[in-house]
Amino acid sequence: METFSRKEIIDLLKDNSQNDRLFAFADKVRQENCGDAVHLRALIEFSNICRCYCKYCGLQVNNSSVERYRMTPEAVVECARNAVSSGYKTVVLQSGEDKYFSKDILCTIIKEIKNLDVAVTLSIGERSYEEYKAFKEAGADRYLIRIETTDRNLYNIMHPKADFDNRVRCLKNLKRLRYETGTGCLVGLPGQTIESLADDILFFKELDADMIGIGPFIAHPQTPLKDCSNGNLTLALKVMAITRILLKDINIPATTAMETLNFDGRLLALECGANVIMPNVTAFSYSKNYEIYPDKAHLDDDIMNSRSIINNKLKSIGRTVAKDFGFRKKQADSET
Ligand code: 5AD
């Protein structure tokens, strides 16, 4: 079960009789390559203002019922400082595609946060090569930008006014600039096929992504997809498990969307290949308005975001909290 052909991935995704075996194997690959320590990344949702029209996302520009906010650069740095004081070794700066945060403003924020001796991850969408370069030079270490789906037709339907090729270009630019590069997909988008999920996994492998975030689609009532059914958690876990088996040493978060569909969904994911949690450290007065899918705000206020409770929950499944920065420890064989 070390490597899979496209056909084998499709068969695995379609057949549910081997799920337990698949999850156990992914857990073993995670254990052997990443160990039992879980990396905690402090997530700061610093602006919910977005110029995009992604049909599934509650923050898309057409949703006028969201109260929009933008934290000041000082507030972002302060939030990062608090996260570092409570022990976080990585700060993830996430926002909608908000052009107020220009290259210069972001570089200033990144530099100030880097002075705190912490890894910085950006998750702010599509920007030019020059901007990515400037952020890297300012000290950013990692960048997350999900491809969402590699099915070009579905991508075009889901992302009006966006360009699939530009998304791929962004990922290639980030790799070229030597960011630790993260991508990922949604599972259960209306019209998505099992075949295209297999292609998503092969795309992750082809890119040699350093981080992969996978989450079930959850229908948001203020989006065009409000009447669609949610994605399936088991299928999302399977996509994640297969990704772990193919990309042994990468960092894979147990995503909040998984928890929306199952109480303790993140713990479940940690036992099927995941080795990262991204607790939300944004003040609730902001994060309650960062509702990319329903009930996320509620989860962001949840106990899973308190470090002592996370410690205990991790202990209950035999895991610890990592003390290092949690960069990918690349194994020789995954470079081939
Ligand atoms: N359900 C699940 N995940 C979503 N995202 C956006 N909207 C939804 C939704 N309705 C995910 C996207 C994006 C990430 C930040 O959140 O994959 O990349």
PDB file of N, CA and C in Angstrom, residues 104-152:
ATOM      1  N   ASP A 104       3.201  46.412   1.224  1.00  0.00           N
ATOM      2  CA  ASP A 104       3.980  47.090   2.275  1.00  0.00           C
ATOM      3  C   ASP A 104       3.386  46.860   3.663  1.00  0.00           C
ATOM      4  N   ILE A 105       2.064  46.972   3.757  1.00  0.00           N
ATOM      5  CA  ILE A 105       1.435  46.766   5.074  1.00  0.00           C
ATOM      6  C   ILE A 105       1.716  45.337   5.558  1.00  0.00           C
ATOM      7  N   LEU A 106       1.543  44.373   4.651  1.00  0.00           N
ATOM      8  CA  LEU A 106       1.759  42.982   5.059  1.00  0.00           C
ATOM      9  C   LEU A 106       3.217  42.726   5.433  1.00  0.00           C
ATOM     10  N   CYS A 107       4.143  43.316   4.670  1.00  0.00           N
ATOM     11  CA  CYS A 107       5.571  43.105   4.981  1.00  0.00           C
ATOM     12  C   CYS A 107       5.896  43.651   6.372  1.00  0.00           C
ATOM     13  N   THR A 108       5.302  44.788   6.713  1.00  0.00           N
ATOM     14  CA  THR A 108       5.546  45.355   8.045  1.00  0.00           C
ATOM     15  C   THR A 108       5.021  44.403   9.118  1.00  0.00           C
ATOM     16  N   ILE A 109       3.809  43.895   8.918  1.00  0.00           N
ATOM     17  CA  ILE A 109       3.227  42.954   9.897  1.00  0.00           C
ATOM     18  C   ILE A 109       4.111  41.709  10.024  1.00  0.00           C
ATOM     19  N   ILE A 110       4.499  41.158   8.877  1.00  0.00           N
ATOM     20  CA  ILE A 110       5.308  39.916   8.889  1.00  0.00           C
ATOM     21  C   ILE A 110       6.618  40.153   9.653  1.00  0.00           C
ATOM     22  N   LYS A 111       7.277  41.274   9.348  1.00  0.00           N
ATOM     23  CA  LYS A 111       8.577  41.545   9.996  1.00  0.00           C
ATOM     24  C   LYS A 111       8.405  41.664  11.509  1.00  0.00           C
ATOM     25  N   GLU A 112       7.363  42.355  11.927  1.00  0.00           N
ATOM     26  CA  GLU A 112       7.151  42.516  13.376  1.00  0.00           C
ATOM     27  C   GLU A 112       6.889  41.178  14.049  1.00  0.00           C
ATOM     28  N   ILE A 113       6.109  40.348  13.376  1.00  0.00           N
ATOM     29  CA  ILE A 113       5.800  39.045  13.986  1.00  0.00           C
ATOM     30  C   ILE A 113       7.047  38.153  13.990  1.00  0.00           C
ATOM     31  N   LYS A 114       7.849  38.234  12.930  1.00  0.00           N
ATOM     32  CA  LYS A 114       9.063  37.414  12.886  1.00  0.00           C
ATOM     33  C   LYS A 114      10.030  37.757  14.014  1.00  0.00           C
ATOM     34  N   ASN A 115       9.973  39.006  14.501  1.00  0.00           N
ATOM     35  CA  ASN A 115      10.809  39.394  15.652  1.00  0.00           C
ATOM     36  C   ASN A 115      10.458  38.609  16.906  1.00  0.00           C
ATOM     37  N   LEU A 116       9.281  37.982  16.905  1.00  0.00           N
ATOM     38  CA  LEU A 116       8.845  37.219  18.087  1.00  0.00           C
ATOM     39  C   LEU A 116       9.402  35.791  18.071  1.00  0.00           C
ATOM     40  N   ASP A 117      10.228  35.475  17.063  1.00  0.00           N
ATOM     41  CA  ASP A 117      10.830  34.143  16.930  1.00  0.00           C
ATOM     42  C   ASP A 117       9.753  33.066  16.771  1.00  0.00           C
ATOM     43  N   VAL A 118       9.026  33.172  15.696  1.00  0.00           N
ATOM     44  CA  VAL A 118       7.916  32.259  15.439  1.00  0.00           C
ATOM     45  C   VAL A 118       7.841  32.038  13.920  1.00  0.00           C
ATOM     46  N   ALA A 119       7.365  30.881  13.513  1.00  0.00           N
ATOM     47  CA  ALA A 119       7.166  30.652  12.078  1.00  0.00           C
ATOM     48  C   ALA A 119       5.892  31.376  11.638  1.00  0.00           C
ATOM     49  N   VAL A 120       5.920  31.936  10.438  1.00  0.00           N
ATOM     50  CA  VAL A 120       4.750  32.662   9.924  1.00  0.00           C
ATOM     51  C   VAL A 120       4.231  31.984   8.660  1.00  0.00           C
ATOM     52  N   THR A 121       2.944  31.684   8.691  1.00  0.00           N
ATOM     53  CA  THR A 121       2.260  31.121   7.531  1.00  0.00           C
ATOM     54  C   THR A 121       1.266  32.158   7.022  1.00  0.00           C
ATOM     55  N   LEU A 122       1.211  32.345   5.713  1.00  0.00           N
ATOM     56  CA  LEU A 122       0.211  33.242   5.135  1.00  0.00           C
ATOM     57  C   LEU A 122      -0.867  32.427   4.444  1.00  0.00           C
ATOM     58  N   SER A 123      -2.102  32.914   4.519  1.00  0.00           N
ATOM     59  CA  SER A 123      -3.227  32.268   3.830  1.00  0.00           C
ATOM     60  C   SER A 123      -4.153  33.384   3.376  1.00  0.00           C
ATOM     61  N   ILE A 124      -3.724  34.089   2.337  1.00  0.00           N
ATOM     62  CA  ILE A 124      -4.401  35.322   1.933  1.00  0.00           C
ATOM     63  C   ILE A 124      -4.731  35.342   0.438  1.00  0.00           C
ATOM     64  N   GLY A 125      -4.675  34.168  -0.188  1.00  0.00           N
ATOM     65  CA  GLY A 125      -5.167  34.067  -1.550  1.00  0.00           C
ATOM     66  C   GLY A 125      -4.154  34.383  -2.629  1.00  0.00           C
ATOM     67  N   GLU A 126      -4.705  34.713  -3.808  1.00  0.00           N
ATOM     68  CA  GLU A 126      -3.866  34.885  -4.996  1.00  0.00           C
ATOM     69  C   GLU A 126      -3.235  36.272  -5.014  1.00  0.00           C
ATOM     70  N   ARG A 127      -1.915  36.295  -5.146  1.00  0.00           N
ATOM     71  CA  ARG A 127      -1.166  37.544  -5.268  1.00  0.00           C
ATOM     72  C   ARG A 127      -0.116  37.346  -6.367  1.00  0.00           C
ATOM     73  N   SER A 128       0.535  38.447  -6.741  1.00  0.00           N
ATOM     74  CA  SER A 128       1.535  38.355  -7.814  1.00  0.00           C
ATOM     75  C   SER A 128       2.825  37.712  -7.293  1.00  0.00           C
ATOM     76  N   TYR A 129       3.648  37.298  -8.238  1.00  0.00           N
ATOM     77  CA  TYR A 129       4.961  36.725  -7.889  1.00  0.00           C
ATOM     78  C   TYR A 129       5.757  37.722  -7.050  1.00  0.00           C
ATOM     79  N   GLU A 130       5.699  38.999  -7.444  1.00  0.00           N
ATOM     80  CA  GLU A 130       6.478  40.036  -6.740  1.00  0.00           C
ATOM     81  C   GLU A 130       6.006  40.166  -5.282  1.00  0.00           C
ATOM     82  N   GLU A 131       4.707  40.109  -5.093  1.00  0.00           N
ATOM     83  CA  GLU A 131       4.205  40.193  -3.711  1.00  0.00           C
ATOM     84  C   GLU A 131       4.653  38.967  -2.900  1.00  0.00           C
ATOM     85  N   TYR A 132       4.501  37.780  -3.477  1.00  0.00           N
ATOM     86  CA  TYR A 132       4.938  36.570  -2.770  1.00  0.00           C
ATOM     87  C   TYR A 132       6.426  36.677  -2.418  1.00  0.00           C
ATOM     88  N   LYS A 133       7.195  37.215  -3.361  1.00  0.00           N
ATOM     89  CA  LYS A 133       8.646  37.355  -3.143  1.00  0.00           C
ATOM     90  C   LYS A 133       8.910  38.313  -1.979  1.00  0.00           C
ATOM     91  N   ALA A 134       8.187  39.420  -1.964  1.00  0.00           N
ATOM     92  CA  ALA A 134       8.379  40.416  -0.901  1.00  0.00           C
ATOM     93  C   ALA A 134       7.992  39.829   0.463  1.00  0.00           C
ATOM     94  N   PHE A 135       6.897  39.091   0.505  1.00  0.00           N
ATOM     95  CA  PHE A 135       6.476  38.483   1.786  1.00  0.00           C
ATOM     96  C   PHE A 135       7.547  37.497   2.277  1.00  0.00           C
ATOM     97  N   LYS A 136       8.111  36.758   1.337  1.00  0.00           N
ATOM     98  CA  LYS A 136       9.146  35.771   1.703  1.00  0.00           C
ATOM     99  C   LYS A 136      10.357  36.499   2.251  1.00  0.00           C
ATOM    100  N   GLU A 137      10.738  37.575   1.568  1.00  0.00           N
ATOM    101  CA  GLU A 137      11.910  38.338   2.025  1.00  0.00           C
ATOM    102  C   GLU A 137      11.656  39.003   3.374  1.00  0.00           C
ATOM    103  N   ALA A 138      10.395  39.310   3.638  1.00  0.00           N
ATOM    104  CA  ALA A 138      10.041  39.895   4.946  1.00  0.00           C
ATOM    105  C   ALA A 138      10.081  38.835   6.051  1.00  0.00           C
ATOM    106  N   GLY A 139      10.126  37.553   5.654  1.00  0.00           N
ATOM    107  CA  GLY A 139      10.281  36.500   6.661  1.00  0.00           C
ATOM    108  C   GLY A 139       9.210  35.424   6.664  1.00  0.00           C
ATOM    109  N   ALA A 140       8.196  35.541   5.808  1.00  0.00           N
ATOM    110  CA  ALA A 140       7.148  34.510   5.797  1.00  0.00           C
ATOM    111  C   ALA A 140       7.772  33.155   5.437  1.00  0.00           C
ATOM    112  N   ASP A 141       7.336  32.119   6.136  1.00  0.00           N
ATOM    113  CA  ASP A 141       7.917  30.790   5.952  1.00  0.00           C
ATOM    114  C   ASP A 141       7.057  29.877   5.096  1.00  0.00           C
ATOM    115  N   ARG A 142       5.750  30.033   5.263  1.00  0.00           N
ATOM    116  CA  ARG A 142       4.840  29.081   4.618  1.00  0.00           C
ATOM    117  C   ARG A 142       3.670  29.834   3.993  1.00  0.00           C
ATOM    118  N   TYR A 143       2.990  29.141   3.053  1.00  0.00           N
ATOM    119  CA  TYR A 143       1.827  29.757   2.407  1.00  0.00           C
ATOM    120  C   TYR A 143       0.793  28.669   2.127  1.00  0.00           C
ATOM    121  N   LEU A 144      -0.443  28.954   2.467  1.00  0.00           N
ATOM    122  CA  LEU A 144      -1.541  28.009   2.204  1.00  0.00           C
ATOM    123  C   LEU A 144      -2.452  28.580   1.130  1.00  0.00           C
ATOM    124  N   ILE A 145      -2.671  27.824   0.088  1.00  0.00           N
ATOM    125  CA  ILE A 145      -3.682  28.220  -0.909  1.00  0.00           C
ATOM    126  C   ILE A 145      -4.232  26.948  -1.562  1.00  0.00           C
ATOM    127  N   ARG A 146      -5.419  26.593  -1.153  1.00  0.00           N
ATOM    128  CA  ARG A 146      -6.004  25.351  -1.669  1.00  0.00           C
ATOM    129  C   ARG A 146      -6.341  25.497  -3.148  1.00  0.00           C
ATOM    130  N   ILE A 147      -6.139  24.409  -3.881  1.00  0.00           N
ATOM    131  CA  ILE A 147      -6.575  24.391  -5.279  1.00  0.00           C
ATOM    132  C   ILE A 147      -8.102  24.220  -5.323  1.00  0.00           C
ATOM    133  N   GLU A 148      -8.675  23.750  -4.232  1.00  0.00           N
ATOM    134  CA  GLU A 148     -10.122  23.531  -4.034  1.00  0.00           C
ATOM    135  C   GLU A 148     -10.637  22.349  -4.843  1.00  0.00           C
ATOM    136  N   THR A 149     -10.397  22.322  -6.151  1.00  0.00           N
ATOM    137  CA  THR A 149     -10.667  21.146  -6.984  1.00  0.00           C
ATOM    138  C   THR A 149      -9.785  21.245  -8.216  1.00  0.00           C
ATOM    139  N   THR A 150      -9.283  20.089  -8.694  1.00  0.00           N
ATOM    140  CA  THR A 150      -8.486  20.117  -9.925  1.00  0.00           C
ATOM    141  C   THR A 150      -9.360  19.899 -11.163  1.00  0.00           C
ATOM    142  N   ASP A 151     -10.655  19.700 -10.957  1.00  0.00           N
ATOM    143  CA  ASP A 151     -11.567  19.569 -12.103  1.00  0.00           C
ATOM    144  C   ASP A 151     -11.818  20.976 -12.646  1.00  0.00           C
ATOM    145  N   ARG A 152     -11.201  21.251 -13.796  1.00  0.00           N
ATOM    146  CA  ARG A 152     -11.211  22.616 -14.338  1.00  0.00           C
ATOM    147  C   ARG A 152     -12.630  23.147 -14.569  1.00  0.00           C
TER     148      ARG A 152
END
